[in-house]
Amino acid sequence: MTETPISRTIRRLFAGGGAIGLTILALPAPAQEVAPKPVPRVEITGSNIRRSEAETASSVITVNRADIERSGKATVAELLQTLAVDNQGSVPTTFGNGFAAGASGISLRGLGAASTLVLLNGRRMAPYGLADDGQKQFTDLNVIPTDAVERVEVLKDGASAIYGSDAIAGVVNIILRRDFQGNTVRFSRGATNDWDGKRTNVAFTKGVGSLDTDRYNVLFSIEYKKFDEIWYRDRADRDWIGRNDLRRWGYSADQALGGTGAILPGTGTAGNAINGNVRNPADPTNYYNRGNLAGPGFARTFPGAACSNFTSHPQGDPGGGCLIDASMQYNQIEPKQENLSFFLRGTMQLDPALQLYSEFNWYTSQTDTATTPSSVSASVGFPGGPVNNAVVQLGANHPDNPYFGTAARIRYLAADVGPRKSSIDSNFLRWLGGAKGTHYGWDWDSSLLFSHNHVNNNQNGFLQRDVAFALLDPTPANIATAAANSPAYAALPLGTVWRIAENAGLNSPAVYAALSPTIGNRANTKIGQIDFKATREFSGIPWLAGNLGLALGTEFRHEMTELLPTTGTERGNVIGLGYSAYSGARNVFALYGEGLAPLPFNVEASAALRYDHFTDVGSSYTPKFGLKWTPVREFALRGTFARGFRAPSPAENGVGGLAAFSTAADPVRCALGVTNACNPASVALITSPNPNLSPERSKSYTLGVIWDPLPRTSISVDYWKIKRKNEINQEQVDAAIAAGSVARDPGSVSGIPGDPGQITAVLTRYVNSAQSKVRGLDVDARYNHRLPEAWGNATFDVKYTHIFEWLRTERDGTSREFAGTHGNCDVTNCTGTPADRVNMRFGWDRNNLRVSANVNYRGVLENRFFRGDPSGCAVTFANGADAPNGCELASFTTVDLVVRWKPQQRWELFGSVQNLFDKIAPLDPLTYGAQAYNPLDYEGARGRFYTLGARYSF
């Protein structure tokens, strides 16, 4: 028989053990002809109307339990982030040093995690307490218990007319099991080729009661995961992975991406050396290393400060600096994470027309991250303005000052304090209670929801500015400031100094306790919601070819968000750590309706309209329209138009602010001939909230075809376009620099006349940009071939997304095209916007054996901030040539192999090899989300990874 688009979608929907699908398959063959039973009606993400056809006018990817198992991924988050529709702005769990460390988020169409709405069983969850980039709130995918997942539906067009704010790019709806019976225990253990990064996963799921016979069902699932950390230093054999010093591949040690500790003669600039670089007071344009026994003007020399006493790293800095690779030594590919998730669902069928249900989710996790030791000179900002730490100096009488008798600026990497560490504890809970039934011809559903996320972040290894300044230069003013703010410093003997480098062993524990105490912050998000919706069909309406489907609903919710600043950052007192804090609350009221009309000639028309009122930003009306035409059973055309919106988050329009870091060149100093200023370098970025922000508005269009050209074959092709106006962004960093919205250090100057000094901070605010326009093409194709002689089935599945355009236009009319480039670097990780992403699966199954080979491809990227950037390539080699590979970041492809075998009915054994061919991620010197490789290519940094496991059902 020929499989139609409808039947094929029903098959997809219930593949992998869906309860309704299994019920259908289990029906006994009739003894005699009877009237056909009605096709079960299901609710599909993107519509409130239950229907027999799963293919709607909107394109939806359904990832069922079988797909999850065939992927070999350890979590739902990892699987979703490999999908071709995910792009720039997603938040990987491996980004341990980001604002939202410990969480994971998806970004459909590259529009950002805040513009992708994530639902659990069709309803919202409290967002993660720490906003991505200190701005964008998103839902943490890690809270989902993998074993409790029935399927994941990804709606690939705008859905604000159905779900309200945040659904501009699409919706990810995670649907958990609802009527499971039995017991399953699952265990898996994995490790890399280097026998590190071990992953342990243990899960137990139990379901009792049948809704059909017992009139109740209780589902219980608990899952434990532990992921061990992976250090860059344990990947020293993987070429450039984790390296800060890229001289071996043609880069210069004096670039921002070069070896830590380099000195740039004649520029007034030096890196932070592990033994200290000190500026000559008589010649402010030059720094000299403390280990230099012939330093010009040295009043003292320090043989113990010789670079060879601290590191065996290859030297050769022309400026005489002591080079190390701090990133390789201290940073992580992925942090240590341990979590426990719990899910409980109870359902009671009081009578055939009324059902009560309740859900409870609880998730707790701890993430431990580490990064390089703090420098003493990293400038920061806070809402009061920039804090210039470039002026830090060794006092005239500091015993480790080579210019003893005269104060001298110091550039020092505080390895004696140790790496900077964070311990992030997250607790998430969600309770839902409701009822649904059928009365007076209406199917209705109403619920009460409460969800809360609480995050604690404790940090060590960060330097207190006032104490560090007083310990390095104990002037009366510095001593008074530190004593007034730090009781631990006030308890030290008057005039105590911090001995550095080779003399650090002379410091007492009390010195370090005052210099680097434990600091921290905490965050809370809450959602309380009550909703009601009802749907029914109306027959006998003229001009319709069938029954009219209608859905109506209302919703009220309260949202609250609070992030307290990390101790000391509210006054800019933590060297190298920016300020992030926000607070806000609002109420949201919504009314919505939806209609589905079957028209003559096999045309289906749908329409939806939603009204939302926010107490902080006003009201919004969002419509959506769709058409689907099925001229023959094997072929259908579909299209949609929708408006969408995203209300500003409290981080954007509330109370607080953000002081972080970005990467930018300095065109003013570059034009004067200060060559190092031409390369991107880290700068402090101070961004203020804007209470006058308007919501983001969008229009989205889709046009597609569904075609079954052969039996057991399906193809869908969808063209899509999203135009977003009033986009909420930080002002562009380079635009702010060009406009002069910067703070500079006039003491860090070269010998070039007119040099204004190094940028210490860029001052921006959140603004409504003019618009972004994104358009592309999705291809989804599947083929299943029955092999001869009972050799089973061979399957092929491909998902391909191509982005034609990702154009951002500012208020002044200037525009930037990011598709296929490394931009937009003002969002998460600076991962770039690949124009092409592909997922392919080759599968074979026979009896109780299933084998899958999964191929994931990320396309090439121009190594430019945007297409046609007049500044040219974002990074250059030491000889000035465009880097890498002629200003092109190579594509990256990985192959994963997954095998599952059921030797007995109750037992299933499984194993996988991720990155089967152990491919190394391409060199990427621009991104800040990882070191020398793109976070999108994480598997190429980790290396080949093996997993073995078993599941027992009883």
XYZ file of N, CA, C and O in Angstrom, residues 664-821:
632
model
N 36.797 43.250 20.659
C 36.739 44.312 19.657
C 38.128 44.858 19.390
O 39.017 44.815 20.251
N 38.306 45.348 18.181
C 39.522 46.069 17.827
C 39.346 47.546 18.174
O 38.240 48.006 18.485
N 40.435 48.297 18.117
C 40.417 49.726 18.432
C 40.813 50.491 17.177
O 42.001 50.669 16.888
N 39.842 50.935 16.369
C 40.177 51.578 15.094
C 40.939 52.889 15.250
O 41.700 53.273 14.359
N 40.758 53.581 16.366
C 41.448 54.854 16.562
C 42.943 54.620 16.710
O 43.772 55.222 16.000
N 43.329 53.722 17.614
C 44.749 53.439 17.811
C 45.335 52.705 16.606
O 46.500 52.901 16.260
N 44.519 51.860 15.980
C 44.988 51.145 14.793
C 45.366 52.126 13.685
O 46.413 51.985 13.043
N 44.506 53.132 13.478
C 44.779 54.118 12.432
C 46.029 54.938 12.722
O 46.688 55.433 11.803
N 46.378 55.064 14.011
C 47.574 55.812 14.387
C 48.842 54.984 14.216
O 49.945 55.528 14.326
N 48.685 53.676 13.986
C 49.855 52.826 13.799
C 50.187 51.933 14.969
O 51.235 51.284 14.974
N 49.297 51.853 15.982
C 49.491 50.914 17.090
C 48.957 49.567 16.600
O 47.765 49.276 16.688
N 49.846 48.752 16.049
C 49.421 47.571 15.289
C 48.629 46.566 16.117
O 47.699 45.943 15.609
N 48.996 46.382 17.383
C 48.268 45.387 18.173
C 46.813 45.782 18.390
O 45.959 44.944 18.652
N 46.494 47.087 18.273
C 45.116 47.551 18.446
C 44.241 47.182 17.261
O 43.019 47.312 17.332
N 44.850 46.707 16.168
C 44.075 46.324 14.990
C 43.450 44.948 15.147
O 42.541 44.585 14.396
N 43.948 44.142 16.081
C 43.412 42.803 16.319
C 42.388 42.838 17.438
O 42.509 43.629 18.378
N 41.371 41.974 17.374
C 40.364 41.949 18.442
C 40.989 41.639 19.790
O 41.843 40.767 19.914
N 40.570 42.371 20.798
C 41.047 42.162 22.162
C 39.863 42.250 23.121
O 38.802 42.776 22.780
N 40.037 41.711 24.298
C 38.974 41.740 25.298
C 38.792 43.159 25.830
O 39.769 43.839 26.179
N 37.527 43.605 25.892
C 37.205 44.917 26.451
C 36.024 44.765 27.408
O 35.165 43.908 27.220
N 36.019 45.586 28.448
C 34.872 45.608 29.354
C 33.695 46.266 28.643
O 33.855 47.213 27.866
N 32.507 45.751 28.896
C 31.300 46.227 28.237
C 30.251 46.517 29.303
O 29.838 45.626 30.030
N 29.827 47.771 29.414
C 28.851 48.176 30.415
C 27.536 48.498 29.716
O 27.473 49.390 28.882
N 26.489 47.739 30.055
C 25.190 47.890 29.400
C 24.128 48.180 30.444
O 24.022 47.472 31.446
N 23.322 49.189 30.191
C 22.285 49.598 31.138
C 20.912 49.164 30.638
O 20.641 49.196 29.430
N 19.995 48.755 31.541
C 18.619 48.442 31.141
C 17.917 49.679 30.602
O 18.325 50.816 30.869
N 16.853 49.435 29.882
C 16.113 50.528 29.258
C 14.616 50.310 29.509
O 13.991 49.464 28.868
N 14.027 51.040 30.444
C 12.601 50.826 30.767
C 11.664 51.215 29.634
O 10.477 50.887 29.673
N 12.175 51.898 28.610
C 11.335 52.333 27.497
C 11.350 51.364 26.322
O 10.860 51.697 25.240
N 11.909 50.192 26.512
C 11.955 49.221 25.427
C 10.547 48.791 25.015
O 9.665 48.608 25.857
N 10.368 48.595 23.726
C 9.135 48.022 23.204
C 9.338 46.532 22.977
O 10.468 46.070 22.804
N 8.265 45.749 22.959
C 8.414 44.320 22.643
C 8.954 44.124 21.233
O 8.730 44.949 20.335
N 9.677 43.050 21.050
C 10.067 42.654 19.703
C 8.824 42.186 18.955
O 7.946 41.532 19.519
N 8.743 42.513 17.676
C 7.620 42.100 16.830
C 8.166 41.328 15.634
O 9.250 41.626 15.139
N 7.397 40.363 15.182
C 7.889 39.568 14.053
C 6.755 39.220 13.098
O 5.576 39.206 13.467
N 7.141 38.949 11.864
C 6.278 38.344 10.853
C 7.017 37.125 10.317
O 8.205 37.200 10.017
N 6.319 36.027 10.197
C 6.953 34.828 9.661
C 6.083 34.229 8.564
O 4.849 34.292 8.624
N 6.758 33.670 7.568
C 6.095 33.069 6.430
C 6.719 31.699 6.171
O 7.934 31.530 6.290
N 5.900 30.730 5.814
C 6.415 29.430 5.390
C 5.636 28.970 4.165
O 4.458 29.278 4.011
N 6.311 28.244 3.300
C 5.686 27.642 2.129
C 6.395 26.329 1.871
O 7.632 26.310 1.732
N 5.637 25.230 1.839
C 6.295 23.942 1.712
C 5.480 22.910 0.979
O 4.293 23.108 0.673
N 6.161 21.781 0.698
C 5.514 20.646 0.056
C 5.804 19.392 0.860
O 6.859 19.272 1.507
N 4.852 18.464 0.838
C 5.016 17.140 1.436
C 4.761 16.138 0.313
O 3.714 16.203 -0.351
N 5.692 15.215 0.117
C 5.599 14.339 -1.052
C 6.040 12.937 -0.672
O 7.095 12.758 -0.048
N 5.223 11.962 -1.022
C 5.575 10.557 -0.861
C 5.730 9.950 -2.248
O 4.787 9.351 -2.797
N 6.887 10.107 -2.888
C 7.024 9.671 -4.286
C 7.007 8.159 -4.452
O 6.626 7.661 -5.509
N 7.438 7.427 -3.418
C 7.511 5.975 -3.483
C 6.983 5.395 -2.176
O 6.944 6.090 -1.151
N 6.589 4.123 -2.182
C 6.222 3.513 -0.908
C 7.375 3.596 0.089
O 8.542 3.482 -0.269
N 7.034 3.836 1.350
C 8.002 3.907 2.443
C 9.008 5.046 2.245
O 10.132 4.977 2.711
N 8.575 6.074 1.552
C 9.430 7.234 1.285
C 8.645 8.503 1.586
O 7.470 8.607 1.259
N 9.287 9.476 2.214
C 8.623 10.756 2.478
C 9.632 11.877 2.348
O 10.792 11.743 2.744
N 9.187 12.966 1.756
C 10.033 14.144 1.561
C 9.206 15.379 1.886
O 8.055 15.504 1.449
N 9.778 16.280 2.661
C 9.150 17.588 2.858
C 10.206 18.663 2.647
O 11.363 18.517 3.063
N 9.794 19.723 1.960
C 10.667 20.867 1.696
C 9.893 22.113 2.091
O 8.759 22.321 1.631
N 10.490 22.943 2.957
C 9.817 24.146 3.445
C 10.734 25.355 3.322
O 11.874 25.345 3.825
N 10.231 26.380 2.641
C 10.912 27.678 2.599
C 10.319 28.535 3.709
O 9.104 28.556 3.913
N 11.174 29.232 4.448
C 10.688 30.030 5.564
C 11.393 31.386 5.618
O 12.519 31.534 5.131
N 10.707 32.320 6.212
C 11.254 33.676 6.351
C 10.694 34.291 7.623
O 9.496 34.204 7.896
N 11.575 34.885 8.413
C 11.174 35.569 9.642
C 11.758 36.979 9.616
O 12.965 37.153 9.407
N 10.901 37.943 9.834
C 11.342 39.336 9.899
C 10.999 39.865 11.280
O 9.829 39.930 11.656
N 12.017 40.216 12.030
C 11.830 40.656 13.417
C 12.159 42.145 13.528
O 13.255 42.568 13.173
N 11.214 42.923 14.034
C 11.407 44.358 14.233
C 11.556 44.664 15.720
O 11.205 43.861 16.572
N 12.044 45.858 15.999
C 12.241 46.298 17.388
C 13.099 45.309 18.177
O 12.922 45.131 19.389
N 14.018 44.654 17.491
C 14.854 43.645 18.132
C 15.626 44.260 19.298
O 16.216 45.328 19.176
N 15.596 43.566 20.436
C 16.255 44.082 21.640
C 17.693 43.585 21.669
O 17.945 42.375 21.741
N 18.611 44.509 21.579
C 20.034 44.170 21.546
C 20.829 45.150 22.393
O 20.376 46.265 22.675
N 22.003 44.716 22.760
C 23.001 45.691 23.170
C 23.395 46.473 21.932
O 23.406 45.937 20.819
N 23.714 47.738 22.119
C 24.266 48.468 20.996
C 25.518 47.737 20.498
O 26.264 47.160 21.284
N 25.741 47.758 19.193
C 26.907 47.084 18.638
C 28.183 47.658 19.249
O 28.349 48.877 19.357
N 29.068 46.767 19.661
C 30.281 47.198 20.346
C 31.133 48.088 19.444
O 31.592 49.162 19.857
N 31.357 47.640 18.194
C 32.210 48.447 17.324
C 31.557 49.780 16.966
O 32.240 50.791 16.778
N 30.193 49.787 16.890
C 29.507 51.054 16.627
C 29.665 52.009 17.803
O 29.844 53.220 17.624
N 29.593 51.469 19.026
C 29.784 52.308 20.209
C 31.206 52.852 20.256
O 31.438 54.012 20.639
N 32.177 52.016 19.866
C 33.568 52.477 19.835
C 33.720 53.591 18.796
O 34.344 54.624 19.057
N 33.137 53.384 17.609
C 33.218 54.398 16.557
C 32.563 55.707 16.982
O 33.000 56.791 16.580
N 31.510 55.596 17.816
C 30.822 56.800 18.288
C 31.533 57.451 19.464
O 31.087 58.492 19.954
N 32.590 56.843 19.952
C 33.346 57.408 21.065
C 32.783 57.080 22.429
O 33.191 57.696 23.426
N 31.870 56.114 22.512
C 31.279 55.743 23.806
C 32.191 54.757 24.519
O 31.859 53.580 24.709
N 33.359 55.244 24.893
C 34.366 54.390 25.503
C 35.029 55.124 26.665
O 34.957 56.353 26.783
N 35.660 54.342 27.530
C 36.552 54.877 28.554
C 37.945 54.353 28.243
O 38.115 53.179 27.894
N 38.952 55.199 28.365
C 40.325 54.831 28.027
C 41.252 55.048 29.208
O 40.948 55.800 30.136
N 42.386 54.348 29.129
C 43.442 54.524 30.119
C 44.527 55.395 29.504
O 45.343 54.909 28.708
N 44.564 56.677 29.820
C 45.558 57.569 29.190
C 46.986 57.233 29.589
O 47.933 57.728 28.978
N 47.137 56.370 30.596
C 48.493 55.985 30.989
C 49.060 54.869 30.150
O 50.269 54.627 30.182
N 48.213 54.141 29.399
C 48.693 53.035 28.560
C 48.848 53.541 27.136
O 48.033 53.274 26.253
N 49.878 54.322 26.905
C 50.078 54.940 25.602
C 51.388 54.477 25.000
O 52.312 54.047 25.699
N 51.459 54.570 23.693
C 52.685 54.273 22.963
C 53.455 55.567 22.760
O 53.053 56.635 23.234
N 54.515 55.495 22.021
C 55.279 56.703 21.713
C 54.725 57.453 20.531
O 55.313 58.456 20.100
N 53.607 56.983 19.973
C 53.015 57.618 18.792
C 52.215 58.853 19.215
O 51.363 58.759 20.105
N 52.465 59.988 18.609
C 51.727 61.206 18.982
C 50.220 61.025 18.791
O 49.771 60.439 17.807
N 49.453 61.528 19.749
C 48.005 61.469 19.660
C 47.378 60.189 20.144
O 46.154 60.040 20.091
N 48.198 59.251 20.632
C 47.651 57.981 21.129
C 46.781 58.257 22.349
O 47.264 58.748 23.368
N 45.468 57.939 22.283
C 44.581 58.254 23.409
C 44.643 57.237 24.540
O 44.026 57.445 25.579
N 45.351 56.132 24.344
C 45.431 55.107 25.377
C 44.481 53.956 25.118
O 43.529 54.048 24.339
N 44.735 52.867 25.781
C 44.000 51.627 25.596
C 42.560 51.765 26.083
O 42.277 52.408 27.087
N 41.607 51.131 25.358
C 40.214 51.110 25.790
C 40.085 50.244 27.037
O 40.555 49.112 27.067
N 39.467 50.775 28.063
C 39.202 49.988 29.274
C 37.754 49.535 29.345
O 37.454 48.505 29.954
N 36.826 50.282 28.745
C 35.416 49.889 28.783
C 34.669 50.551 27.631
O 35.009 51.649 27.190
N 33.643 49.830 27.156
C 32.730 50.351 26.140
C 31.365 50.522 26.801
O 30.885 49.620 27.491
N 30.735 51.683 26.600
C 29.482 52.012 27.272
C 28.315 51.862 26.302
O 28.271 52.521 25.262
N 27.371 50.961 26.614
C 26.221 50.730 25.750
C 24.958 50.644 26.592
O 25.000 50.716 27.820
N 23.817 50.441 25.934
C 22.557 50.185 26.608
C 21.738 49.250 25.722
O 22.059 49.023 24.565
N 20.674 48.703 26.277
C 19.771 47.901 25.470
C 18.893 48.833 24.645
O 18.368 49.828 25.158
N 18.761 48.517 23.374
C 17.976 49.350 22.474
C 17.118 48.459 21.593
O 17.369 47.266 21.438
N 16.081 49.052 21.016
C 15.303 48.383 19.977
C 15.965 48.673 18.633
O 15.890 49.792 18.122
N 16.664 47.691 18.097
C 17.269 47.853 16.782
C 16.168 47.884 15.725
O 14.999 47.585 16.010
N 16.561 48.212 14.487
C 15.550 48.329 13.443
C 14.920 46.981 13.129
O 13.726 46.787 13.336
N 15.709 45.998 12.679
C 15.108 44.718 12.337
C 16.182 43.688 12.021
O 17.334 44.023 11.750
N 15.761 42.409 12.063
C 16.548 41.301 11.535
C 15.670 40.528 10.586
O 14.473 40.352 10.831
N 16.262 40.069 9.505
C 15.538 39.271 8.528
C 16.304 37.981 8.301
O 17.480 37.998 7.950
N 15.617 36.865 8.535
C 16.239 35.554 8.385
C 15.366 34.727 7.459
O 14.138 34.678 7.628
N 15.974 34.097 6.476
C 15.206 33.223 5.589
C 16.064 32.035 5.182
O 17.291 32.131 5.093
N 15.372 30.920 4.967
C 16.120 29.720 4.648
C 15.223 28.619 4.122
O 14.044 28.826 3.810
N 15.794 27.425 4.038
C 15.122 26.270 3.474
C 15.386 25.059 4.357
O 16.521 24.818 4.781
N 14.322 24.288 4.647
C 14.428 23.029 5.389
C 14.066 21.873 4.471
O 13.061 21.949 3.739
N 14.851 20.834 4.532
C 14.547 19.601 3.808
C 14.545 18.459 4.814
O 15.483 18.313 5.607
N 13.477 17.659 4.790
C 13.365 16.495 5.674
C 12.942 15.310 4.816
O 11.859 15.326 4.216
N 13.798 14.300 4.708
C 13.503 13.155 3.851
C 13.806 11.856 4.580
O 14.789 11.770 5.330
N 12.930 10.845 4.350
C 13.121 9.526 4.943
C 12.820 8.454 3.905
O 11.908 8.600 3.085
N 13.590 7.380 3.978
C 13.363 6.240 3.092
C 13.604 4.971 3.884
O 14.611 4.851 4.607
N 12.683 4.017 3.761
C 12.793 2.729 4.444
C 12.726 1.640 3.382
O 11.772 1.585 2.594
N 13.737 0.778 3.369
C 13.814 -0.278 2.353
C 13.858 -1.638 3.028
O 14.723 -1.897 3.880
N 12.907 -2.505 2.651
C 12.898 -3.860 3.179
C 13.892 -4.710 2.398
O 13.762 -4.886 1.179
N 14.861 -5.247 3.103
C 15.892 -6.051 2.466
C 15.368 -7.456 2.173
O 14.476 -7.962 2.883
N 15.915 -8.114 1.170
C 15.418 -9.445 0.806
C 15.852 -10.509 1.809
O 16.779 -10.308 2.598
N 15.160 -11.625 1.771
C 15.518 -12.809 2.536
C 15.615 -12.535 4.038
O 16.558 -12.955 4.705
N 14.661 -11.810 4.536
C 14.558 -11.552 5.980
C 15.795 -10.892 6.566
O 16.158 -11.134 7.724
N 16.440 -10.067 5.763
C 17.605 -9.344 6.274
C 17.220 -8.032 6.961
O 18.080 -7.215 7.258
N 15.966 -7.830 7.169
C 15.548 -6.674 7.940
C 15.248 -5.459 7.096
O 14.866 -5.557 5.919
N 15.442 -4.294 7.673
C 15.128 -3.021 7.027
C 16.340 -2.104 7.042
O 17.079 -2.045 8.033
N 16.509 -1.380 5.952
C 17.516 -0.326 5.868
C 16.791 1.006 5.788
O 15.793 1.146 5.065
N 17.249 1.984 6.531
C 16.591 3.288 6.553
C 17.597 4.393 6.299
O 18.791 4.265 6.619
N 17.092 5.467 5.720
C 17.898 6.659 5.500
C 17.049 7.862 5.876
O 15.888 7.964 5.502
N 17.646 8.776 6.623
C 16.927 9.947 7.126
C 17.864 11.142 7.029
O 19.023 11.077 7.489
N 17.420 12.227 6.422
C 18.248 13.428 6.326
C 17.419 14.652 6.683
O 16.248 14.774 6.301
N 18.016 15.527 7.462
C 17.438 16.833 7.789
C 18.489 17.878 7.449
O 19.623 17.828 7.928
N 18.094 18.840 6.613
C 19.032 19.839 6.108
C 18.410 21.218 6.239
O 17.247 21.423 5.870
N 19.158 22.145 6.799
C 18.717 23.531 6.891
C 19.759 24.432 6.246
O 20.956 24.355 6.576
N 19.301 25.256 5.330
C 20.178 26.246 4.688
C 19.636 27.636 4.974
O 18.431 27.893 4.826
N 20.511 28.526 5.423
C 20.129 29.914 5.681
C 20.627 30.774 4.518
O 21.834 30.893 4.292
N 19.683 31.334 3.779
C 20.039 32.220 2.673
C 20.482 33.588 3.181
O 21.378 34.218 2.616
N 19.830 34.033 4.244
C 20.027 35.418 4.688
C 19.815 35.508 6.193
O 18.893 34.904 6.744
N 20.721 36.218 6.878
C 20.548 36.566 8.289
C 21.035 38.008 8.412
O 22.180 38.285 8.731
N 20.123 38.928 8.086
C 20.475 40.339 7.922
C 19.947 41.147 9.095
O 18.752 41.143 9.369
N 20.842 41.832 9.771
C 20.453 42.713 10.875
C 20.657 44.157 10.451
O 21.730 44.527 9.968
N 19.614 44.986 10.623
C 19.647 46.390 10.221
C 19.460 47.261 11.444
O 18.532 47.046 12.237
N 20.326 48.264 11.583
C 20.267 49.168 12.730
C 19.357 50.359 12.424
O 18.922 50.567 11.294
N 19.095 51.143 13.456
C 18.213 52.310 13.314
C 18.769 53.315 12.310
O 18.006 54.032 11.650
N 20.095 53.377 12.211
C 20.682 54.357 11.295
C 20.707 53.862 9.854
O 21.238 54.541 8.972
N 20.162 52.702 9.598
C 20.104 52.170 8.248
C 21.243 51.255 7.874
O 21.186 50.589 6.836
N 22.283 51.199 8.673
C 23.388 50.291 8.373
C 22.946 48.849 8.623
O 22.149 48.575 9.514
N 23.445 47.945 7.815
C 23.034 46.551 7.926
C 24.246 45.638 7.891
O 25.298 45.998 7.349
N 24.064 44.451 8.451
C 25.133 43.459 8.529
C 24.557 42.088 8.235
O 23.575 41.680 8.852
N 25.179 41.406 7.300
C 24.757 40.071 6.910
C 25.629 39.046 7.633
O 26.845 39.011 7.469
N 24.978 38.217 8.466
C 25.714 37.255 9.284
C 25.692 35.832 8.724
O 26.468 34.989 9.176
N 24.812 35.527 7.791
C 24.708 34.151 7.294
C 26.044 33.690 6.717
O 26.638 34.355 5.860
N 26.514 32.559 7.215
C 27.753 31.994 6.719
C 28.999 32.661 7.240
O 30.101 32.393 6.748
N 28.861 33.532 8.261
C 30.022 34.228 8.831
C 30.185 33.857 10.298
O 29.380 33.130 10.865
